Tab-separated table of C-alpha atoms in Angstrom:
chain	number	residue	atom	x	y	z
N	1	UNK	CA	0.000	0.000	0.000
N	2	UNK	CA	3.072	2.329	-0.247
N	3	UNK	CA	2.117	3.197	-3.751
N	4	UNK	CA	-0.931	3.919	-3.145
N	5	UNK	CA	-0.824	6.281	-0.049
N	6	UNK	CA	1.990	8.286	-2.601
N	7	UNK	CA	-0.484	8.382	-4.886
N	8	UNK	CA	-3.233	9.426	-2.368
N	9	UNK	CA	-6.094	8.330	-0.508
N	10	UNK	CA	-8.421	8.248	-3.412
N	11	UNK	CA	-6.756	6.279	-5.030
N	12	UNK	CA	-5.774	3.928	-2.480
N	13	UNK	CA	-9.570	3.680	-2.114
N	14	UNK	CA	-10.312	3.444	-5.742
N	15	UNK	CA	-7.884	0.543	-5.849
N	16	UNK	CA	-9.018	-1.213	-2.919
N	17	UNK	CA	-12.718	-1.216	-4.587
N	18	UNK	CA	-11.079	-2.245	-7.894
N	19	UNK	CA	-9.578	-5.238	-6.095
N	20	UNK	CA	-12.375	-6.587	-4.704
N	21	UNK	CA	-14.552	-6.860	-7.556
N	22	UNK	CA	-11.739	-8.252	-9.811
N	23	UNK	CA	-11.735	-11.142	-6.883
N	24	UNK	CA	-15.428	-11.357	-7.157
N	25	UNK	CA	-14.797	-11.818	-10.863
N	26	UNK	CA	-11.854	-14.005	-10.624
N	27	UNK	CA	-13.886	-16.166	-8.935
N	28	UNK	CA	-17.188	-16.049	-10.907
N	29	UNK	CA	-15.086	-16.791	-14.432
N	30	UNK	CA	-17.592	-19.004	-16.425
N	31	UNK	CA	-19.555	-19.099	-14.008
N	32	UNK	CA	-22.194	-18.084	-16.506
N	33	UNK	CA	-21.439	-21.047	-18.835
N	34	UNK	CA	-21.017	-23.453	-15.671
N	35	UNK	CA	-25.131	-22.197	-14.917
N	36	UNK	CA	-26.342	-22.416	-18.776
N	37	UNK	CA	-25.031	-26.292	-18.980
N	38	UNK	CA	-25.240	-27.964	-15.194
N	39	UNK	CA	-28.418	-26.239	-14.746
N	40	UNK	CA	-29.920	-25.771	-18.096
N	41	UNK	CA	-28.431	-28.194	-19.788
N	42	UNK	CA	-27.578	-26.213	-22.527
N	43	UNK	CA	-25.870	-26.695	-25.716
N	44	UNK	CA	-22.332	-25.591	-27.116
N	45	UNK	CA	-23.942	-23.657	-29.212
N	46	UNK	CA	-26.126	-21.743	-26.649
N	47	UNK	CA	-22.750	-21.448	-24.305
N	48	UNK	CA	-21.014	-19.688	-27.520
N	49	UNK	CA	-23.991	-17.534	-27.905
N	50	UNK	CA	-24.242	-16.346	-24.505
N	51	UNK	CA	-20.760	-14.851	-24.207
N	52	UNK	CA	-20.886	-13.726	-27.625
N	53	UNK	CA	-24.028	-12.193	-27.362
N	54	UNK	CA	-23.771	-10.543	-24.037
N	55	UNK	CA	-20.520	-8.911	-25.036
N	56	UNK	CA	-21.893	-7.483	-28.663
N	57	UNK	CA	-25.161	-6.381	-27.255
N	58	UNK	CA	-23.899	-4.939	-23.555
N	59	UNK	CA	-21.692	-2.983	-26.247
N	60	UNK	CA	-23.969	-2.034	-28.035
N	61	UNK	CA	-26.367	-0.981	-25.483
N	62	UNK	CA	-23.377	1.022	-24.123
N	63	UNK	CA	-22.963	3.410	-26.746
N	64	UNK	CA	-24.613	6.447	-25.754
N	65	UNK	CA	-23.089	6.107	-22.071
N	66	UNK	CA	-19.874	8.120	-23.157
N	67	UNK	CA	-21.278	11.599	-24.023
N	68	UNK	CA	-23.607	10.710	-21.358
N	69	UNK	CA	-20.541	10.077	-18.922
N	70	UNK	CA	-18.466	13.009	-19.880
N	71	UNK	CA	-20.100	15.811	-18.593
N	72	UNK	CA	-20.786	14.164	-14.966
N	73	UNK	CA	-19.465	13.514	-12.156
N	74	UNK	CA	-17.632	10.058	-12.634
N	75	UNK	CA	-17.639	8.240	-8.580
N	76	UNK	CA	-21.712	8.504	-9.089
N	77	UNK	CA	-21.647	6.626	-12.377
N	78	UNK	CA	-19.283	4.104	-11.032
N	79	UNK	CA	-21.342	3.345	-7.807
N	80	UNK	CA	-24.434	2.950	-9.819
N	81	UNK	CA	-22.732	0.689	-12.358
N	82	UNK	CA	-21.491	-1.477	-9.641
N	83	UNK	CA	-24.945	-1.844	-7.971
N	84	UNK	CA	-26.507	-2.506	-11.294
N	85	UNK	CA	-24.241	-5.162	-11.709
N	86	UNK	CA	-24.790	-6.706	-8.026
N	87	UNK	CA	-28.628	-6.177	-8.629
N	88	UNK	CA	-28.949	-8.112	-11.810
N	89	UNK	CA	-26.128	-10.827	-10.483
N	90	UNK	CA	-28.406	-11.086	-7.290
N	91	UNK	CA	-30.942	-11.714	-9.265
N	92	UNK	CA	-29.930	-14.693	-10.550
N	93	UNK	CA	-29.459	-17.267	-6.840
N	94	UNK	CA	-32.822	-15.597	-6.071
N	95	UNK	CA	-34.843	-16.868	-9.425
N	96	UNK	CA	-32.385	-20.141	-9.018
N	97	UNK	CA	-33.822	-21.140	-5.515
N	98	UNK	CA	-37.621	-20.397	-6.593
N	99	UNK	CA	-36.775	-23.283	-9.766
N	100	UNK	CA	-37.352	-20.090	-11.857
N	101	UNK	CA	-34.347	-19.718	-13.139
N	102	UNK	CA	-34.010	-19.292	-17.694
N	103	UNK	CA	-31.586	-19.096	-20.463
N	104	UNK	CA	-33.343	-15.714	-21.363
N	105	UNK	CA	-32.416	-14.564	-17.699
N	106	UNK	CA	-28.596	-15.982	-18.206
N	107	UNK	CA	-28.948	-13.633	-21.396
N	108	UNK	CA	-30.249	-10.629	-19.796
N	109	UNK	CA	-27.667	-10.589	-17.051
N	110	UNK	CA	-25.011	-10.616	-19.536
N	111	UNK	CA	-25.572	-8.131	-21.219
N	112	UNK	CA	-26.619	-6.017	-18.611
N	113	UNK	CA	-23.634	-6.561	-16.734
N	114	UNK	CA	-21.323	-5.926	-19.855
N	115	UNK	CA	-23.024	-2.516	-20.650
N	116	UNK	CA	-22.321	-1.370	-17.243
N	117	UNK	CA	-18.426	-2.760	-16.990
N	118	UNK	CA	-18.324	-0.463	-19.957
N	119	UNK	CA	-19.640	2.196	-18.402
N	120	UNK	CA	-17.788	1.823	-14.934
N	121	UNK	CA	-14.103	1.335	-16.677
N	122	UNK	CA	-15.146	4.686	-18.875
N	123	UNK	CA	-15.885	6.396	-15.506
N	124	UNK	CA	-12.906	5.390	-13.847
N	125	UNK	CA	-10.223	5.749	-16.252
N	126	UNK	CA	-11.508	9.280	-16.740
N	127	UNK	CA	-11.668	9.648	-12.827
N	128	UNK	CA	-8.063	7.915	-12.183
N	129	UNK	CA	-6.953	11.155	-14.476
N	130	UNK	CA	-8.168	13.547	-12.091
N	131	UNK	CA	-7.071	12.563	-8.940
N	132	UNK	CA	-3.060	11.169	-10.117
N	133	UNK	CA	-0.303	13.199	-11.780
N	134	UNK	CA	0.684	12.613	-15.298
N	135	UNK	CA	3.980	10.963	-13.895
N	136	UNK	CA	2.022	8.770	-11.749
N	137	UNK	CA	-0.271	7.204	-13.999
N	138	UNK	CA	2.290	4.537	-14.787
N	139	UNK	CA	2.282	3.550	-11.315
N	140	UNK	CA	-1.246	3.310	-10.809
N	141	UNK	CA	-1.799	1.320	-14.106
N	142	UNK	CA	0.706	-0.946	-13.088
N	143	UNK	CA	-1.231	-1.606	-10.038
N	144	UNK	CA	-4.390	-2.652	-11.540
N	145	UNK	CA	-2.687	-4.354	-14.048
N	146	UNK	CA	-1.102	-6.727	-11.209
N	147	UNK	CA	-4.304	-6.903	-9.564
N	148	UNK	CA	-5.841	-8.387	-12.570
N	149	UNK	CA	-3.836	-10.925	-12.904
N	150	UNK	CA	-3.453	-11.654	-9.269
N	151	UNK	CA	-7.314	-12.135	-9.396
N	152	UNK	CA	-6.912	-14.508	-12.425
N	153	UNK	CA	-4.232	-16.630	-10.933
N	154	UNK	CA	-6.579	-17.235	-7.405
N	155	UNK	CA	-9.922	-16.891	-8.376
N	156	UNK	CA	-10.765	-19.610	-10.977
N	157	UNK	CA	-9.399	-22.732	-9.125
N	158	UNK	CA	-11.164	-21.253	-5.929
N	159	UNK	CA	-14.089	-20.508	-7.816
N	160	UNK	CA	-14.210	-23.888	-9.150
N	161	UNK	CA	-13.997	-25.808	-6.322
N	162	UNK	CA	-16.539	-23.561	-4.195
N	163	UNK	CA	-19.160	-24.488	-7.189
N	164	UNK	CA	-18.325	-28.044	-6.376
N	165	UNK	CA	-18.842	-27.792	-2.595
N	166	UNK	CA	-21.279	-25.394	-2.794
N	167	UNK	CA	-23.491	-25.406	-6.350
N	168	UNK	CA	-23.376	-24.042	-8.986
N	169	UNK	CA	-24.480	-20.019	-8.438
N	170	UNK	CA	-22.144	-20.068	-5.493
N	171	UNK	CA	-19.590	-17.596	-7.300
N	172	UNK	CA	-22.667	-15.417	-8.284
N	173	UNK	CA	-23.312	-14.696	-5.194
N	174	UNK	CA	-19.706	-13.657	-4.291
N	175	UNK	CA	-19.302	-11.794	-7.671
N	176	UNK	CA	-22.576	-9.832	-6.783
N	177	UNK	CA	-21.157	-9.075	-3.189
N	178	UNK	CA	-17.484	-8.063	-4.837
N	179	UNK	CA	-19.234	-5.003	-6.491
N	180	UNK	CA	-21.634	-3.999	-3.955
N	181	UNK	CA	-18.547	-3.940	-1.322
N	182	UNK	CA	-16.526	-2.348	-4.523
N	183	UNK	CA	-19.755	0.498	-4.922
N	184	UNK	CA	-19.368	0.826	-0.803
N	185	UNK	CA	-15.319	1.183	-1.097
N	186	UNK	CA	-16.009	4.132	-3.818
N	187	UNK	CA	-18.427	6.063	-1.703
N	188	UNK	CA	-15.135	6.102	1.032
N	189	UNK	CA	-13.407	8.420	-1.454
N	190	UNK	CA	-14.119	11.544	0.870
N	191	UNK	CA	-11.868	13.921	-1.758
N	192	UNK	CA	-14.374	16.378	-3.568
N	193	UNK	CA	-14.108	15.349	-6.961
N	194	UNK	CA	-12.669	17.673	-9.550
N	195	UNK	CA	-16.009	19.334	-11.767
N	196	UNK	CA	-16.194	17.318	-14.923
N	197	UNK	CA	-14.747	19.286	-18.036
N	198	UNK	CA	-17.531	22.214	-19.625
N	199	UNK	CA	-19.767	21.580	-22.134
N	200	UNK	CA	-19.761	23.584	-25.735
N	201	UNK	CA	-23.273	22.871	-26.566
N	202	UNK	CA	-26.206	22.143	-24.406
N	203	UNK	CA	-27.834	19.860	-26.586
N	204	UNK	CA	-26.367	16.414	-27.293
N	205	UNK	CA	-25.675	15.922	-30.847
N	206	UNK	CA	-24.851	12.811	-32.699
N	207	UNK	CA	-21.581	14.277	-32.877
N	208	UNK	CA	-21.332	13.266	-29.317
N	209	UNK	CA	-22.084	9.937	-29.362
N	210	UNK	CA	-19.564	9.083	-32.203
N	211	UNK	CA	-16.779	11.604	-30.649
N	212	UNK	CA	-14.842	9.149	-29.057
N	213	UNK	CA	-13.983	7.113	-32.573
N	214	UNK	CA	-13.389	10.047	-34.095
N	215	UNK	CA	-10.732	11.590	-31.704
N	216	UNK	CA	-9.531	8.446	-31.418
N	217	UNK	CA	-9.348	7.914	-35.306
N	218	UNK	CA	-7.708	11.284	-35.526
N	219	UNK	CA	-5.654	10.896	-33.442
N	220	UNK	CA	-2.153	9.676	-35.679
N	221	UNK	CA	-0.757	7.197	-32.702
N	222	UNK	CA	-4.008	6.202	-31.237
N	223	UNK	CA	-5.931	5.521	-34.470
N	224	UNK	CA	-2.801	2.540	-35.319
N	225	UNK	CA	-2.684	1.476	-31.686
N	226	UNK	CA	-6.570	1.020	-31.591
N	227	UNK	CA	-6.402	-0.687	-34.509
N	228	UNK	CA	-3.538	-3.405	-33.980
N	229	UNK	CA	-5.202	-3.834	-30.025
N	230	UNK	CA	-8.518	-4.567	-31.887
N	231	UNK	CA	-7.005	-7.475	-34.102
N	232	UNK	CA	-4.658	-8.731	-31.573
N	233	UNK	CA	-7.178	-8.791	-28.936
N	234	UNK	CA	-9.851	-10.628	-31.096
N	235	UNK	CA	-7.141	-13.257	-32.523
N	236	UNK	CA	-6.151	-14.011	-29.108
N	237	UNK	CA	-9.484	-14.481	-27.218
N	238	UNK	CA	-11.045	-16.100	-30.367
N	239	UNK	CA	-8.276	-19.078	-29.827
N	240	UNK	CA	-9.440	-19.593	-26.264
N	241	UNK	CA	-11.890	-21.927	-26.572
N	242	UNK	CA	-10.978	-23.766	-29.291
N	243	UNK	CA	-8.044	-24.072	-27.264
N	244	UNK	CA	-10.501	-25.808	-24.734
N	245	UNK	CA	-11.932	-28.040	-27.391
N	246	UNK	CA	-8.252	-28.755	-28.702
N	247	UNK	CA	-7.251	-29.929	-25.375
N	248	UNK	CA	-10.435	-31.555	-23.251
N	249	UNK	CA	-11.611	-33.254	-26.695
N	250	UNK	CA	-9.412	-33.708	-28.932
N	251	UNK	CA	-6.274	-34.464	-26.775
N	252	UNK	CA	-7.958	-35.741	-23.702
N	253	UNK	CA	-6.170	-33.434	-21.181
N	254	UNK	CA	-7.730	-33.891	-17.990
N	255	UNK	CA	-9.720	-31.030	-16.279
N	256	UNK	CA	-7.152	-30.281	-13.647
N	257	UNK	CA	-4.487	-29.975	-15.750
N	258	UNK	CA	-6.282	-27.952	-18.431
N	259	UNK	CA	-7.092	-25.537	-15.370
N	260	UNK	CA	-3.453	-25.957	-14.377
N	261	UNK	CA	-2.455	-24.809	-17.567
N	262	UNK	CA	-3.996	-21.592	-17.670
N	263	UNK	CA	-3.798	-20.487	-14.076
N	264	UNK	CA	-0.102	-20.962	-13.507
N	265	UNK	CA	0.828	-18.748	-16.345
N	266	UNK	CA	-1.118	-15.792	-15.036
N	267	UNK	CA	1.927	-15.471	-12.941
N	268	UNK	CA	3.504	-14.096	-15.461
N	269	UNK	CA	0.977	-10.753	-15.368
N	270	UNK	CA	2.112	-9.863	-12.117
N	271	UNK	CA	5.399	-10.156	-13.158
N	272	UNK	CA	4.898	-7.769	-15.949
N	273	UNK	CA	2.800	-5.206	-14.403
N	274	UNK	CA	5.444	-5.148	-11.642
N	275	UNK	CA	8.313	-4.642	-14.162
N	276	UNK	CA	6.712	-1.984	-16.654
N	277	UNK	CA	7.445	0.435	-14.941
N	278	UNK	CA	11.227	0.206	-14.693
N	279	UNK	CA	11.439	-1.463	-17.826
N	280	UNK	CA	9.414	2.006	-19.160
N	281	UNK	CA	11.966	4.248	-17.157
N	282	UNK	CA	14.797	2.540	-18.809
N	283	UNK	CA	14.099	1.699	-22.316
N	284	UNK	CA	11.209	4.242	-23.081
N	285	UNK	CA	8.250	4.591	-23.450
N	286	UNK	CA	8.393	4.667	-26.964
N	287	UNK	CA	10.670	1.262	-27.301
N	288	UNK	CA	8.183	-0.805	-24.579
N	289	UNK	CA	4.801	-0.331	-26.792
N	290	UNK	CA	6.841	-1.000	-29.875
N	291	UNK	CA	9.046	-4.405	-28.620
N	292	UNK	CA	6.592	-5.202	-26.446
N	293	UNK	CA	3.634	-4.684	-28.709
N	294	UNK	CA	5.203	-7.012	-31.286
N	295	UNK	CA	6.324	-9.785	-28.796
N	296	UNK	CA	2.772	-10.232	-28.022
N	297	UNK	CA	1.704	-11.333	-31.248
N	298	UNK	CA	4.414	-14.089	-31.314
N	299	UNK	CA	3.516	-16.434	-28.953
N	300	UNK	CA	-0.120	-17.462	-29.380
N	301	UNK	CA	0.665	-19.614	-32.844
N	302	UNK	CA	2.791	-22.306	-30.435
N	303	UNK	CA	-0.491	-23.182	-29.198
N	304	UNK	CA	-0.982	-24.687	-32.680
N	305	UNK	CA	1.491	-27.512	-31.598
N	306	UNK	CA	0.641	-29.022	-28.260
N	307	UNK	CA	0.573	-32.424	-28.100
N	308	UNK	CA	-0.890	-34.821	-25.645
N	309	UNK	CA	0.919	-35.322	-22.116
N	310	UNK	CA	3.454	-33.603	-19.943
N	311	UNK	CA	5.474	-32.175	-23.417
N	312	UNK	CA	1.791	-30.425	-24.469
N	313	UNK	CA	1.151	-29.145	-21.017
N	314	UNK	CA	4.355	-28.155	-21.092
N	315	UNK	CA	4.101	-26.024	-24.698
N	316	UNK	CA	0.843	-24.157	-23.242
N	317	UNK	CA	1.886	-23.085	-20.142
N	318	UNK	CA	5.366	-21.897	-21.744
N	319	UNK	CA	3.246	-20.358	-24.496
N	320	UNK	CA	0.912	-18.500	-22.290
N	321	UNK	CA	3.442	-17.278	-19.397
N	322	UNK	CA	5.679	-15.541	-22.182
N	323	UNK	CA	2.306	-13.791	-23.834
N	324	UNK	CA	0.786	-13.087	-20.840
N	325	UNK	CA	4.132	-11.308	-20.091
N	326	UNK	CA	4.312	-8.869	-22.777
N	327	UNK	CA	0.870	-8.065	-22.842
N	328	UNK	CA	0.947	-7.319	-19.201
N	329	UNK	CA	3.664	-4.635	-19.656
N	330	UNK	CA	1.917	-3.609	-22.961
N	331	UNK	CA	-0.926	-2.770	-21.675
N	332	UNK	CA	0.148	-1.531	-18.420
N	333	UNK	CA	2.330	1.332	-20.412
N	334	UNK	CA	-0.541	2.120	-23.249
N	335	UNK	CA	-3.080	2.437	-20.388
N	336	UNK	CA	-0.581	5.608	-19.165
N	337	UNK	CA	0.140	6.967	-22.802
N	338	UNK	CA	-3.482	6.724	-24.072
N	339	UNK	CA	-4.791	8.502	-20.624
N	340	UNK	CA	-1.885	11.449	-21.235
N	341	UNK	CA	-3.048	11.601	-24.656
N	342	UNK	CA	-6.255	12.173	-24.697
N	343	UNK	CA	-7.834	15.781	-23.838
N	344	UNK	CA	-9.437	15.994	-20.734
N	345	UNK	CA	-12.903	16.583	-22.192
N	346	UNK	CA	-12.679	13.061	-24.123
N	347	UNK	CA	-11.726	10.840	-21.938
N	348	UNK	CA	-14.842	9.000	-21.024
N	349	UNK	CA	-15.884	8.846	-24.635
N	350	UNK	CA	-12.792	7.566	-25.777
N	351	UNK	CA	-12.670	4.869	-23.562
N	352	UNK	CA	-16.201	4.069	-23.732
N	353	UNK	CA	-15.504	4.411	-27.962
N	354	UNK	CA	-12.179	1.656	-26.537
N	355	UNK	CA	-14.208	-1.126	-25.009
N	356	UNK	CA	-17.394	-1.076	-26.975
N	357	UNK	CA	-15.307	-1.655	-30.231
N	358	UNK	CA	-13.475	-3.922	-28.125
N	359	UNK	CA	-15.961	-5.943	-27.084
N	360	UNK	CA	-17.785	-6.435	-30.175
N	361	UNK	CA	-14.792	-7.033	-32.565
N	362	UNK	CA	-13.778	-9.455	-29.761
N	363	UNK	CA	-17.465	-11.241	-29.786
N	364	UNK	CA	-17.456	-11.175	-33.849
N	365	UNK	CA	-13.771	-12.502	-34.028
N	366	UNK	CA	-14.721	-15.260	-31.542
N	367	UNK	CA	-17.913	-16.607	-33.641
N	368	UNK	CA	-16.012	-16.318	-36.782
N	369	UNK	CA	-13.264	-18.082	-35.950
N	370	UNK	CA	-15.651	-21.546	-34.165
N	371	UNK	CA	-17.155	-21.344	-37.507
N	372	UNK	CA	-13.775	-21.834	-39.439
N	373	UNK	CA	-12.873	-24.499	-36.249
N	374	UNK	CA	-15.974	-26.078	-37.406
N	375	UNK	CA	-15.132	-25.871	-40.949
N	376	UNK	CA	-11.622	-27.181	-40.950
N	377	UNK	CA	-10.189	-28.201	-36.838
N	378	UNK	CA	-9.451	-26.128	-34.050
N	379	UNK	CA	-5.752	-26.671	-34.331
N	380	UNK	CA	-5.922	-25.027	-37.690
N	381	UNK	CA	-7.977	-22.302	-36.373
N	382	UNK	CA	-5.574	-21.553	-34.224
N	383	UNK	CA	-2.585	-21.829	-36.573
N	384	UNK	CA	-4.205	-19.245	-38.571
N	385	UNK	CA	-4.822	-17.230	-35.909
N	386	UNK	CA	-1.198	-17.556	-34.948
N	387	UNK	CA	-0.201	-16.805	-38.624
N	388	UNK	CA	-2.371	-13.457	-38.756
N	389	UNK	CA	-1.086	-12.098	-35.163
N	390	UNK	CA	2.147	-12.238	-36.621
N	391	UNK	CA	1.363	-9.775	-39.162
N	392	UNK	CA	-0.440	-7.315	-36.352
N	393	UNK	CA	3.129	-5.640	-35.481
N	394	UNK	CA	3.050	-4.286	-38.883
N	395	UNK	CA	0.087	-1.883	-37.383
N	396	UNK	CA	1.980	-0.225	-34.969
N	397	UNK	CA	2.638	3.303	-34.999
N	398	UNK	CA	6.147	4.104	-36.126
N	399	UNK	CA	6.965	6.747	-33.816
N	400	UNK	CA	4.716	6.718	-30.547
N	401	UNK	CA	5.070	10.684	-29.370
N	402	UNK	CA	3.265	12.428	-27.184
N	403	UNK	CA	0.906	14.657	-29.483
N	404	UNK	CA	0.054	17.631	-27.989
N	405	UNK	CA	-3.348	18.145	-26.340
N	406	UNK	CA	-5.127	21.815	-27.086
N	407	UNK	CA	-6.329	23.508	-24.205
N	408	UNK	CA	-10.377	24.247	-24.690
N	409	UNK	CA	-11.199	27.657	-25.067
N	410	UNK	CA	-14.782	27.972	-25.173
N	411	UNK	CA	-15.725	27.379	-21.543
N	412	UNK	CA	-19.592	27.371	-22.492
N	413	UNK	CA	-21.491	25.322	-19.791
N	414	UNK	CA	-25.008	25.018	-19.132
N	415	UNK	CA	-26.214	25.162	-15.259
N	416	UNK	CA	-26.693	21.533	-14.926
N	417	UNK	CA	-24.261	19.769	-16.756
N	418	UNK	CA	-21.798	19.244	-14.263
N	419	UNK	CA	-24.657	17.220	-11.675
N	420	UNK	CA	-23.664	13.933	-11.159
């Protein structure tokens, strides 16, 4: 907690609340899917669609939340977001106890609950830029980064085996909890928050709603960057699970080990997030997002090679630690440049404009690439993934400078656009 108390209370609060619902989440991963098939008895195909769906639709839905966002006070949206999100989790035990519980429900949770994790990482990236100094941001990113991954490491197998002592909504419940003690840890922050930035027009224009793209689009560094992090981060997750397939069903890996194989490497983001940092102070900032924006793309196409037994296990865990790695200190460092490059009137718009497009090239990637596992194997759905990511580098911006930011000049505010 030394960090943090440099960095101030806030965000020492702010943190604290961000840890405990990435624990709640750590611990409720697939816990959605685990519901649809040991409860519902759904198909593959209904599992697919429920992640896919809940991501492209919450995204969707999301949208108009960023010029909505902007002009507000940011610790209100995040509290609300986070009791939305323990409200329609809750909802789901309760409805499971009466023998009520649906696939349509499953559905509607999902989405509801990715529309507001867009809303609530908007908010509080734009709120971690008011209350930390430029030349702290790395720190704090770093932070969250580790805490991410931390989560990832210990809440799965946890999660896993309290839904076999317990049932299977058990990590519902906790992941419901997480953000209501997460909305309670926000309302701490006793710091006045700084007014949200002035609005130039006092009716919201389409303009608005598309802003974020188009700064971002205009933007010379962060149009490549958001284009190479799209692809990259679509290839990747689209591999995951026909990875699962590749290994449970094709190669007969055995459950614990296929958990094994995954957890242990998410080791590796803590030891990223705690090196970016230094490895930022002494190569540059400009040199991390570049090297370390290209190693990323060269692991995932080992994956294409596992083989059964200890040699397989073996290739994925190597695989994933080393990716895992660089995308740990990737993204802790871009998460600093694209928060010091963005004007302080855009932020929540941007990075609303970041994870919708995120989201939904992440949920199209995903169904387009079990179609072509369907049409040819997984393993060669994943080569080809592999094959592609290796191209992604070639996206990168050439020289990543700071642009510079124009001040606003046209402080034109109505009376109630800075209520929360």
């Amino acid at each position: 907690m030394e960090q943090s108390t440099k960095l101030g209370r806030a965000f020492g609060w702010l943190w604290a609340a961000y840890a405990v619902s990435a624990y709640g989440t750590g611990l409720g991963f697939g816990a959605f899917s685990v519901v649809a098939i040991t409860v519902l008895h759904a198909s593959s195909a209904e599992v697919a669609a429920l992640s896919a769906s809940g991501l492209a639709i919450g995204a969707v839905l999301a949208i108009p939340l960023g010029p909505w966002m902007e002009f507000r006070a940011k610790r209100p949206v995040m509290i609300a977001t986070d009791l939305i999100r323990c409200a329609a989790l809750a909802s789901i035990p309760l409805v499971y106890c009466l023998g009520r519980l649906s696939f349509a429900q499953l559905l509607v949770v999902s989405i509801v609950t990715a529309a507001a994790k867009i809303a609530f990482t908007a908010a509080s990236g734009a709120y971690l830029k008011t209350i930390v100094p430029a030349e702290g941001l790395l720190v704090a990113t770093s932070r969250f980064e580790s805490t991410t991954w931390s989560a990832t490491v210990i809440g799965p197998p946890v999660g896993g085996a309290a839904i076999g002592l317990l049932g299977p909504v058990t990590t519902v419940v906790v992941d419901a909890v997480s953000y209501l003690l997460s909305a309670l840890g926000i309302t701490a922050i006793r710091e006045p928050e700084q007014s949200p930035p002035p609005r130039k027009t006092r009716t919201r224009r389409w303009s608005d709603v598309v802003e974020g793209w188009s700064y971002i689009l205009t933007h010379h560094t962060l149009r490549w960057f958001f284009i190479n992090t799209m692809l990259v981060n679509g290839l990747i997750m689209a591999g995951e699970p026909l990875l699962s397939v590749l290994m449970l069903a094709d190669l007969r890996f055995p459950v614990w080990e296929y958990g094994l194989a995954f957890a242990v490497p998410c080791i590796g983001g803590l030891v990223g997030s705690r090196l970016a940092r230094r490895v930022a102070a002494r190569f540059g900032e400009q040199t991390v997002l570049r090297v370390f924006g290209t190693l990323r793309a060269c692991w995932p196409l080992g994956l294409a090679f596992i083989r059964p037994g200890p040699a397989g296990l073996a290739i994925v865990m190597i695989t994933e630690f080393g990716l895992i790695i660089c995308i740990s200190i990737f993204n802790a460092v871009f998460a600093a440049y694209r928060l010091n490059n963005t004007e302080a009137d855009r932020h929540a718009r941007v990075l609303a404009a970041w994870s919708i497009t995120s989201s939904i090239s992440i949920a199209t990637i995903t169904v387009t690439w079990g179609l072509l596992a369907q049409l040819t194997s997984p393993r060669a759905a994943i080569a080809f993934a592999g094959v592609l990511l290796l191209a992604t580098p070639f996206l990168l911006p050439r020289q990543v400078t700071p642009e510079p930011i124009p001040s606003n000049e046209e402080p034109v505010l109505s009376s109630d656009s800075a209520r929360a």
